[in-house]
JSON list of C-alpha atoms in Angstrom, two decimals:
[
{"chain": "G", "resi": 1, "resn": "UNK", "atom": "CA", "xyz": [0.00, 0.00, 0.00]},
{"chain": "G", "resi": 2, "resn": "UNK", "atom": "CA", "xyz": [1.19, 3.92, -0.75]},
{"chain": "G", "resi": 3, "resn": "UNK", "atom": "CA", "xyz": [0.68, 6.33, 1.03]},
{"chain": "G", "resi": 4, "resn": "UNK", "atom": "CA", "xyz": [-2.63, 6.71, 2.59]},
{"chain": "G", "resi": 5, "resn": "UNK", "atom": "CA", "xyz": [-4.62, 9.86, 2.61]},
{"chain": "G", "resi": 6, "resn": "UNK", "atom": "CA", "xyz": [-5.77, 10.50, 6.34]},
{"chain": "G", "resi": 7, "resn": "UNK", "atom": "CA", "xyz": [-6.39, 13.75, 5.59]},
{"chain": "G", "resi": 8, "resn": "UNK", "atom": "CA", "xyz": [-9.01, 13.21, 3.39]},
{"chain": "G", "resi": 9, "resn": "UNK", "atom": "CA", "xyz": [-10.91, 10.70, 5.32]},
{"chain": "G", "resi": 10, "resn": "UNK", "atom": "CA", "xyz": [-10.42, 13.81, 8.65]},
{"chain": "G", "resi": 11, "resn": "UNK", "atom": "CA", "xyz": [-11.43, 16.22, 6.33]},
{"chain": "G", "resi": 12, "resn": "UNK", "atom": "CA", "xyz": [-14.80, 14.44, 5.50]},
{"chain": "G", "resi": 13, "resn": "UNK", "atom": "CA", "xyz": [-15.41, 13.67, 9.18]},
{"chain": "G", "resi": 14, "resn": "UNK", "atom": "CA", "xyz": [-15.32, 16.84, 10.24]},
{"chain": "G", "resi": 15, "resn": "UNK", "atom": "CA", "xyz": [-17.81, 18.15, 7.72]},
{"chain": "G", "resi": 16, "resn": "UNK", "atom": "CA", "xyz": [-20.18, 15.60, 8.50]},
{"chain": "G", "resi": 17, "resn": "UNK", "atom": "CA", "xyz": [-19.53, 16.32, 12.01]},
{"chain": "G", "resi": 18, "resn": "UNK", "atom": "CA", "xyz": [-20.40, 20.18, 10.58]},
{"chain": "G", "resi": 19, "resn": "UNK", "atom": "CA", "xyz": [-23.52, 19.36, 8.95]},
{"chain": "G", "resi": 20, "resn": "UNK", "atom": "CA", "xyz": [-25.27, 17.55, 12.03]},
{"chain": "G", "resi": 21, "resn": "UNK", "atom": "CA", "xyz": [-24.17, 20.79, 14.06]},
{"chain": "G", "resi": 22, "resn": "UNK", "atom": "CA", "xyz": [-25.68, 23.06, 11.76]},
{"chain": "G", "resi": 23, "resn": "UNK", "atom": "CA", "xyz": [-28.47, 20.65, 11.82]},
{"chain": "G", "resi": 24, "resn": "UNK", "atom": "CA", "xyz": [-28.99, 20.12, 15.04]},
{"chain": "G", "resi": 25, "resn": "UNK", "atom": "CA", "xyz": [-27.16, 22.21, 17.45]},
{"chain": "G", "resi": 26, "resn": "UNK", "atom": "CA", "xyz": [-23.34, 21.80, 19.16]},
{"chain": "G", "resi": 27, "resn": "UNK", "atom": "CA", "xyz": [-24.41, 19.74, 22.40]},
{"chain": "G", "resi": 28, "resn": "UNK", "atom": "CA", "xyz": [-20.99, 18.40, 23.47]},
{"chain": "G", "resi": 29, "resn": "UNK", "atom": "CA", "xyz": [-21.59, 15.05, 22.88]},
{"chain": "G", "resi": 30, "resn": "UNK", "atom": "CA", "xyz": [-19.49, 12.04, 20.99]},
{"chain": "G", "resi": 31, "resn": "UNK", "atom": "CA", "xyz": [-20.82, 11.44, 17.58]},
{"chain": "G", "resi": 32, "resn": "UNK", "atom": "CA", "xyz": [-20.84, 7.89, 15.64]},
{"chain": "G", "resi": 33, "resn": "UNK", "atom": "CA", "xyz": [-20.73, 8.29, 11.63]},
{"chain": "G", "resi": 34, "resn": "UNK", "atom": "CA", "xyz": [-21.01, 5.40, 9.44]},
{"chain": "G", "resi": 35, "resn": "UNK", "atom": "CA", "xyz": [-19.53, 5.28, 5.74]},
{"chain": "G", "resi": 36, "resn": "UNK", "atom": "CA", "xyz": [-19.83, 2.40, 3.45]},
{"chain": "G", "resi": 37, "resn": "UNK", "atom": "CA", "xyz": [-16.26, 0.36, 2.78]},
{"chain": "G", "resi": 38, "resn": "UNK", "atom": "CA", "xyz": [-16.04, 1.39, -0.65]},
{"chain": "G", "resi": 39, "resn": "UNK", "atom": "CA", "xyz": [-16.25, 5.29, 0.27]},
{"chain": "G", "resi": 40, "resn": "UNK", "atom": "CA", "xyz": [-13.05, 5.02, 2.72]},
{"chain": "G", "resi": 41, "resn": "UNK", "atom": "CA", "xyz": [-11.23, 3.01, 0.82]},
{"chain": "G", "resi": 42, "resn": "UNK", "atom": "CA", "xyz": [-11.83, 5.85, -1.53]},
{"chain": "G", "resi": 43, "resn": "UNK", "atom": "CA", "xyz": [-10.99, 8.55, 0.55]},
{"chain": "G", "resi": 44, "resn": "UNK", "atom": "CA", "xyz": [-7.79, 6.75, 1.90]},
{"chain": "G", "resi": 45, "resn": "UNK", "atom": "CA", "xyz": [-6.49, 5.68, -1.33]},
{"chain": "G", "resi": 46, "resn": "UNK", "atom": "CA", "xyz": [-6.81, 2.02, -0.63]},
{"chain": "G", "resi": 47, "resn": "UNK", "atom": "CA", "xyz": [-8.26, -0.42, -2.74]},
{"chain": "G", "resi": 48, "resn": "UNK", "atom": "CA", "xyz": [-11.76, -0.65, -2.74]},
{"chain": "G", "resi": 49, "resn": "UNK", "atom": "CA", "xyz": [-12.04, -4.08, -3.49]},
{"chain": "G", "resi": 50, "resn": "UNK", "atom": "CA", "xyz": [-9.83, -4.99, -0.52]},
{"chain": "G", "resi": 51, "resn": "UNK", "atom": "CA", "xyz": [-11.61, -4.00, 3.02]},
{"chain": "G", "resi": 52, "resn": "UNK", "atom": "CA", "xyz": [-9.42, -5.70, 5.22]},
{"chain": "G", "resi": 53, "resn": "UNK", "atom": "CA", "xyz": [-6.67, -3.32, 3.64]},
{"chain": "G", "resi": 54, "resn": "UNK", "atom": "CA", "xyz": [-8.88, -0.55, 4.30]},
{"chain": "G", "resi": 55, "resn": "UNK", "atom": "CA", "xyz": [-9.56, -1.96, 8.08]},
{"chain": "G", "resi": 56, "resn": "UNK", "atom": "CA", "xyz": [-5.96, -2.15, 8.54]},
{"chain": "G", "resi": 57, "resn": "UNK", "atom": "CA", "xyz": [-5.22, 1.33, 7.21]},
{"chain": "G", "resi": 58, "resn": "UNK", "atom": "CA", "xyz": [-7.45, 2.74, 9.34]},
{"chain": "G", "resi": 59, "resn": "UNK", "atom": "CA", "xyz": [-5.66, 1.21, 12.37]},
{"chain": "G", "resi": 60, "resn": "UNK", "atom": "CA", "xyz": [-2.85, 4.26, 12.30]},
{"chain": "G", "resi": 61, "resn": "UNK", "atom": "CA", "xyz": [-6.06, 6.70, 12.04]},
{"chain": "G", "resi": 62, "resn": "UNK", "atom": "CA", "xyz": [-5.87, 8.05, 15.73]},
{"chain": "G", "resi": 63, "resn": "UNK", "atom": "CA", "xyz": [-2.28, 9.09, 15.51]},
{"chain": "G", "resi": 64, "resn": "UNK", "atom": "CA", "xyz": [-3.00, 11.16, 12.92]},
{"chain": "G", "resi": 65, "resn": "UNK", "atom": "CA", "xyz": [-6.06, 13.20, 14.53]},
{"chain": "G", "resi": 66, "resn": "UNK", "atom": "CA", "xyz": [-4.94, 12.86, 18.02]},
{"chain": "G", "resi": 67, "resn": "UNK", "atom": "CA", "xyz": [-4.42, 16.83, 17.70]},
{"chain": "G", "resi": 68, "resn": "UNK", "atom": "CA", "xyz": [-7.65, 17.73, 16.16]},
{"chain": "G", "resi": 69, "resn": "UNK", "atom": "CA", "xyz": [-10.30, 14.60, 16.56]},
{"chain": "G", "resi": 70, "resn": "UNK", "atom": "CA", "xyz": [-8.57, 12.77, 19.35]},
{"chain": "G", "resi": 71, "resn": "UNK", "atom": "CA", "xyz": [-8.47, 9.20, 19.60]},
{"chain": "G", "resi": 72, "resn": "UNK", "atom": "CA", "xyz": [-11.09, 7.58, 17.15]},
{"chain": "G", "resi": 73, "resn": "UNK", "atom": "CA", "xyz": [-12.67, 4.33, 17.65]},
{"chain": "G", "resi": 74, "resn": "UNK", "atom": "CA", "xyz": [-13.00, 2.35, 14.05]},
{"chain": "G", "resi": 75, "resn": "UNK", "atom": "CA", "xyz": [-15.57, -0.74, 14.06]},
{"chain": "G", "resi": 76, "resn": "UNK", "atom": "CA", "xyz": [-16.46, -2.72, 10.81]},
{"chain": "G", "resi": 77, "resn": "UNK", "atom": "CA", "xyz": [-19.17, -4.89, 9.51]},
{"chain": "G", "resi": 78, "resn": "UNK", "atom": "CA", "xyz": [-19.79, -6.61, 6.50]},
{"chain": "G", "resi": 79, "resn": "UNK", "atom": "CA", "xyz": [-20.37, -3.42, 4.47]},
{"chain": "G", "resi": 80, "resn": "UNK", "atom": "CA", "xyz": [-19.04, -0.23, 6.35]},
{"chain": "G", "resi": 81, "resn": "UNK", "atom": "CA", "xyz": [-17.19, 1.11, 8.95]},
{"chain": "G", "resi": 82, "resn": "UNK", "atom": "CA", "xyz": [-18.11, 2.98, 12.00]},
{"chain": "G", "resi": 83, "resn": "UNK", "atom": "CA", "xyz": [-15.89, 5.93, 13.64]},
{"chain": "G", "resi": 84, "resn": "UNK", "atom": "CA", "xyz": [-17.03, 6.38, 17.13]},
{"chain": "G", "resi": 85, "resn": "UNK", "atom": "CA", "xyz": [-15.43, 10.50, 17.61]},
{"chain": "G", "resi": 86, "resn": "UNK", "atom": "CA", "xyz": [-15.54, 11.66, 21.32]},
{"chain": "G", "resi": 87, "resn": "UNK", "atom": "CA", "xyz": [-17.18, 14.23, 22.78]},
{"chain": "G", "resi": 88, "resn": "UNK", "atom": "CA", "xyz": [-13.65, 16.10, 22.60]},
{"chain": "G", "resi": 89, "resn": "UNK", "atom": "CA", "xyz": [-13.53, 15.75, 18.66]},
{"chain": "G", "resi": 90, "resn": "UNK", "atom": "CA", "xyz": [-17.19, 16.63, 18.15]},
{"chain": "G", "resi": 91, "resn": "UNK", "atom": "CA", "xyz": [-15.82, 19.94, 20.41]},
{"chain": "G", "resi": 92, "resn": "UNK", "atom": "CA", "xyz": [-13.04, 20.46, 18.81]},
{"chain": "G", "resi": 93, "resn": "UNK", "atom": "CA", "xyz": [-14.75, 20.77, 15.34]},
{"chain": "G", "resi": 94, "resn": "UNK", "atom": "CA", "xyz": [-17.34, 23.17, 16.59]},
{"chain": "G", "resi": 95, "resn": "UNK", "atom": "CA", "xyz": [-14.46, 25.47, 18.37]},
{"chain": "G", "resi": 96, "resn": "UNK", "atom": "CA", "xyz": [-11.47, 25.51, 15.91]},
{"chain": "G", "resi": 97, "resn": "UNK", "atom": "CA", "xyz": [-13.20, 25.06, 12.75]},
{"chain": "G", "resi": 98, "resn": "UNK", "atom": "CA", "xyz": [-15.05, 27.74, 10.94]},
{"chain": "G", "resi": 99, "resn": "UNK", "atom": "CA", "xyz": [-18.51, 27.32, 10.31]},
{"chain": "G", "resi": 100, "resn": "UNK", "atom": "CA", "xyz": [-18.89, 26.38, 6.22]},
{"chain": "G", "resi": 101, "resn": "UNK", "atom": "CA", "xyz": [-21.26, 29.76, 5.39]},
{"chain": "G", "resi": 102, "resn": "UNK", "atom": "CA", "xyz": [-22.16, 27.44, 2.40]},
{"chain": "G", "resi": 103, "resn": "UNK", "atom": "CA", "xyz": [-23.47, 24.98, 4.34]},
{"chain": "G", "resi": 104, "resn": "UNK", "atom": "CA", "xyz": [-25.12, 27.01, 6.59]},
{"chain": "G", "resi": 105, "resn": "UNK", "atom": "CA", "xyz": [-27.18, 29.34, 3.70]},
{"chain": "G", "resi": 106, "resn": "UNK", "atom": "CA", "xyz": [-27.85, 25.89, 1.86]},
{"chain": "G", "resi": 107, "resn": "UNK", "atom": "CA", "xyz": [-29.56, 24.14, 4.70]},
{"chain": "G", "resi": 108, "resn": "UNK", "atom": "CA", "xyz": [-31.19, 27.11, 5.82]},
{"chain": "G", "resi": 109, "resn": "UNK", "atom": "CA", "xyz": [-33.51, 26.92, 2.39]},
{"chain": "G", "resi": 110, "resn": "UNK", "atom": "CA", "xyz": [-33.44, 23.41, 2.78]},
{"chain": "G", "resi": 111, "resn": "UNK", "atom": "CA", "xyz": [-35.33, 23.51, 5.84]},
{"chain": "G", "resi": 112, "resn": "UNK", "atom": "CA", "xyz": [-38.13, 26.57, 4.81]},
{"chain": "G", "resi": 113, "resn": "UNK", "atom": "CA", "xyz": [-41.52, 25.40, 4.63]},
{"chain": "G", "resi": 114, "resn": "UNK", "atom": "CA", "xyz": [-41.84, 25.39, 1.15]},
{"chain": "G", "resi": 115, "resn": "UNK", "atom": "CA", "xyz": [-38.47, 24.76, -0.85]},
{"chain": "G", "resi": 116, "resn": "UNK", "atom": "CA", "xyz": [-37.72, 25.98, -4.90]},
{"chain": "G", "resi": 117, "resn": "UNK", "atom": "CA", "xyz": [-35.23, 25.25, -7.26]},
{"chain": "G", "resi": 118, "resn": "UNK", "atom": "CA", "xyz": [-34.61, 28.45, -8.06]},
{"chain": "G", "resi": 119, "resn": "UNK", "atom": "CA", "xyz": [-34.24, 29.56, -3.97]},
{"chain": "G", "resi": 120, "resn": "UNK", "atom": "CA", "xyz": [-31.56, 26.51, -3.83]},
{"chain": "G", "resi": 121, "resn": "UNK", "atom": "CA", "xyz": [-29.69, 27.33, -6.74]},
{"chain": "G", "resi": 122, "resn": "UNK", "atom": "CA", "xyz": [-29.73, 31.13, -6.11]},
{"chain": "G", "resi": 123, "resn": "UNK", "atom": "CA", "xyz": [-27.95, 30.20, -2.88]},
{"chain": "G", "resi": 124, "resn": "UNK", "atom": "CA", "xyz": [-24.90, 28.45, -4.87]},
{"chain": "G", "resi": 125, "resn": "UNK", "atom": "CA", "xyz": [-24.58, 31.75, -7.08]},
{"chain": "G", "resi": 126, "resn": "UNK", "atom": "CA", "xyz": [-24.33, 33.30, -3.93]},
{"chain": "G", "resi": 127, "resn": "UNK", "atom": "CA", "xyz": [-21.17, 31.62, -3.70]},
{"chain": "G", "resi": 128, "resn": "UNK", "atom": "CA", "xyz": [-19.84, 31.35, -6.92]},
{"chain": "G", "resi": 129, "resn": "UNK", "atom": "CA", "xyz": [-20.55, 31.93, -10.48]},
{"chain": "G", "resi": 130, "resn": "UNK", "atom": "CA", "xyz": [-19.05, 28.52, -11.27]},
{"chain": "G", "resi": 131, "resn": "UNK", "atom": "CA", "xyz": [-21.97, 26.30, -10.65]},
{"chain": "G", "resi": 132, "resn": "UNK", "atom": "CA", "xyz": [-23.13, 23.13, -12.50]},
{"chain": "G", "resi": 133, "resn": "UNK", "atom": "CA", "xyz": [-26.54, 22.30, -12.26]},
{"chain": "G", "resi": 134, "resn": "UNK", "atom": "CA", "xyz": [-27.90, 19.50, -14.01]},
{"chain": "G", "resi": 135, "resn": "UNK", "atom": "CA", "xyz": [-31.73, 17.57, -14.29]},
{"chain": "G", "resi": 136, "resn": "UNK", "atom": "CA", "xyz": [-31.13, 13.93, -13.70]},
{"chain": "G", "resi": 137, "resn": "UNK", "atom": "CA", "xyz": [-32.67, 12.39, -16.31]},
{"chain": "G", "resi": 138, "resn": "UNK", "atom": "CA", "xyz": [-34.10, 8.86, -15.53]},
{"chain": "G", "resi": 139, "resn": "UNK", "atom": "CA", "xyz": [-33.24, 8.72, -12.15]},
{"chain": "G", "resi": 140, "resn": "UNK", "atom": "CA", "xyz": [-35.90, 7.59, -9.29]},
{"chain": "G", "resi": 141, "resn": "UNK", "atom": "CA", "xyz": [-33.96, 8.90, -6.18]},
{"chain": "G", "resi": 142, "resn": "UNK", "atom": "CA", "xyz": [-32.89, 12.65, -7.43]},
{"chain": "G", "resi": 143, "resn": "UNK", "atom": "CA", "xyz": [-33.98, 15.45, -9.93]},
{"chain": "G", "resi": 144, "resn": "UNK", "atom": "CA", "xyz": [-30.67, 17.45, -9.84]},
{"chain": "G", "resi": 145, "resn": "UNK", "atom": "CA", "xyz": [-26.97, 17.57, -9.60]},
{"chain": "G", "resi": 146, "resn": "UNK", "atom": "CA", "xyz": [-25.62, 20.57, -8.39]},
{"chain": "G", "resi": 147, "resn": "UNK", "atom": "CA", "xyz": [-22.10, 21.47, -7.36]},
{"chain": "G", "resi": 148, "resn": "UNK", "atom": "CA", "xyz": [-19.51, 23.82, -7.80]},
{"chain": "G", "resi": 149, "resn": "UNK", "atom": "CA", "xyz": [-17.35, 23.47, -10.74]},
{"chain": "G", "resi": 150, "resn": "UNK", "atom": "CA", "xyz": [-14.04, 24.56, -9.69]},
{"chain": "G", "resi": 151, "resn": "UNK", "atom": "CA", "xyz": [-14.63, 22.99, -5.67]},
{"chain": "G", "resi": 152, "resn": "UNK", "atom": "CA", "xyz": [-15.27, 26.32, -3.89]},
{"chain": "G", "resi": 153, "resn": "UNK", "atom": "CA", "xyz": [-16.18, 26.27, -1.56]},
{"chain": "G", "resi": 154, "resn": "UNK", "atom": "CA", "xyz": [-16.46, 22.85, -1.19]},
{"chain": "G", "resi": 155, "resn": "UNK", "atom": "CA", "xyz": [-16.28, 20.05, -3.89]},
{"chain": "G", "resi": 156, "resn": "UNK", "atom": "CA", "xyz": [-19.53, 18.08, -2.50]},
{"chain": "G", "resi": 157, "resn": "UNK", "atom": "CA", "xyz": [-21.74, 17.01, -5.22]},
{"chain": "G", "resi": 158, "resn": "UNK", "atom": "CA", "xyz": [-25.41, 17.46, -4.26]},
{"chain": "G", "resi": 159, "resn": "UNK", "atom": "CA", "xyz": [-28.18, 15.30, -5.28]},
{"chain": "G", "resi": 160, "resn": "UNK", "atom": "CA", "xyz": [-31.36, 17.11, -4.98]},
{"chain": "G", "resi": 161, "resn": "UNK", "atom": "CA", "xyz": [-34.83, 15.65, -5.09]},
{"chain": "G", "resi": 162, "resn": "UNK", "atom": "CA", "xyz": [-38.42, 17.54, -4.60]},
{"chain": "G", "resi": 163, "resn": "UNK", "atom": "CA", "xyz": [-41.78, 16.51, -4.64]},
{"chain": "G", "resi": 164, "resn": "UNK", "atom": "CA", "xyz": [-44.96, 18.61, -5.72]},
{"chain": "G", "resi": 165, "resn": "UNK", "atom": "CA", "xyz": [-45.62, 19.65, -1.92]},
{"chain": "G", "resi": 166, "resn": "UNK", "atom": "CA", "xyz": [-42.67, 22.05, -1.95]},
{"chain": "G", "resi": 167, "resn": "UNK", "atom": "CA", "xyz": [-40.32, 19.48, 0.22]},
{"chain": "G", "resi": 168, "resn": "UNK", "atom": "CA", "xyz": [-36.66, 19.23, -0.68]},
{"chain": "G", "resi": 169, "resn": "UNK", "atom": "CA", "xyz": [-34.50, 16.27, 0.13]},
{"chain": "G", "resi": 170, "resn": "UNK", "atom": "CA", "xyz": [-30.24, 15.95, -0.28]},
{"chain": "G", "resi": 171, "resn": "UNK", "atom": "CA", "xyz": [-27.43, 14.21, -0.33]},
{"chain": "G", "resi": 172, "resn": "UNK", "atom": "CA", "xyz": [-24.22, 15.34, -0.50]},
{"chain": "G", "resi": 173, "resn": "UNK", "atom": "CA", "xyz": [-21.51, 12.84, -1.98]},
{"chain": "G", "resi": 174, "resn": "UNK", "atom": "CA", "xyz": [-17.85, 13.16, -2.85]},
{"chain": "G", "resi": 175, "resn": "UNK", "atom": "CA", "xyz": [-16.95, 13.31, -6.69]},
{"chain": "G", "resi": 176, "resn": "UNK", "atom": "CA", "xyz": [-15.39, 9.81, -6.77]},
{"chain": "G", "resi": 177, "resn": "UNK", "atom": "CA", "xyz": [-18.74, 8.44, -4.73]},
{"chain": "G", "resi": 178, "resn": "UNK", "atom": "CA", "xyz": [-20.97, 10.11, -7.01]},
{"chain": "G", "resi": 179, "resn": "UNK", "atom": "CA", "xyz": [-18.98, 8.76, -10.16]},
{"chain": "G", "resi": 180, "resn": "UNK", "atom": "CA", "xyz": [-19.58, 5.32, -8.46]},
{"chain": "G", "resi": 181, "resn": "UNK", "atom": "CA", "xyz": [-22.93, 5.12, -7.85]},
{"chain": "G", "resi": 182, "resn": "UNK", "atom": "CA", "xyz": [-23.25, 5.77, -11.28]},
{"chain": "G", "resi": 183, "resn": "UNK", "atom": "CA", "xyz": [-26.67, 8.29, -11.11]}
]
């Protein structure tokens, strides 16, 4: 195995770790996120096809955020893995890491009463004038793809899907995720 990319894999932790606190409020509490195999292996530059790999990259995980996310706990089942972040990490994110202002103005629409389109793309031109928006064609779980082209401020590509009652659903993926699941 190369080098693996620890970063990468802290980096998406802590915005998940973001997103619920936007969501939900800080409440100094530990925090247990669950990603499928394929997606860290991804992130860490491992081979996907090889979890135990994977499961044994992960083993030198804590000494790498022992400064930022502390010591993190790493379970695995058949089909993802499970980082158990203390109440320390989930603290440390909401103190030393600015709030994504992205983030905060998209899920701020997302959770109006009634949700548009046109209110949820007008809050990535707020942003940036590099934005690609695209109508999934053909595809059950989403209507659009949005993102921003040159991955500011954030390379997340989000899958949007709304229903006639003015409702808005999302999920945000990584580029290499999204190319996977093949929408």
């Amino acid at each position: 195995m190369n080098s693996v990319n620890y970063k990468r894999l802290e980096k998406s932790l802590t915005d998940v770790i973001q997103e619920a606190q936007i969501k939900i409020g800080y409440d100094h509490h530990p925090i247990t996120l669950y990603y499928p195999t394929e997606s860290v292996a991804r992130l860490l530059g491992t081979p996907e096809e090889d979890a135990d790999s994977t499961e044994h990259a992960l083993a030198s995980l804590s000494a790498h955020t022992a400064g930022t996310l502390g010591a993190i706990e790493v379970t695995r089942d058949a089909k993802r893995f499970c980082f158990h972040i203390s109440a320390e990490g989930t603290q440390y994110v909401h103190e030393q890491l600015p709030e994504p202002a992205f983030l905060r103005a998209f899920l701020q629409v997302m959770r109006g009463l009634t949700v548009s389109f046109d209110d949820i793309l007008a809050v990535f031109h707020q942003f940036s004038d590099k934005v690609h928006c695209e109508k999934l064609e053909g595809n059950e779980e989403f209507d659009y793809l949005v993102y921003f082209e040159d991955g500011t401020p954030d390379s997340y590509r989000y899958c949007i899907k709304l229903d006639d009652d003015g409702d808005a659903v999302y999920h945000r993926f990584t580029p290499e995720d999204y190319a996977a699941f093949g929408f």
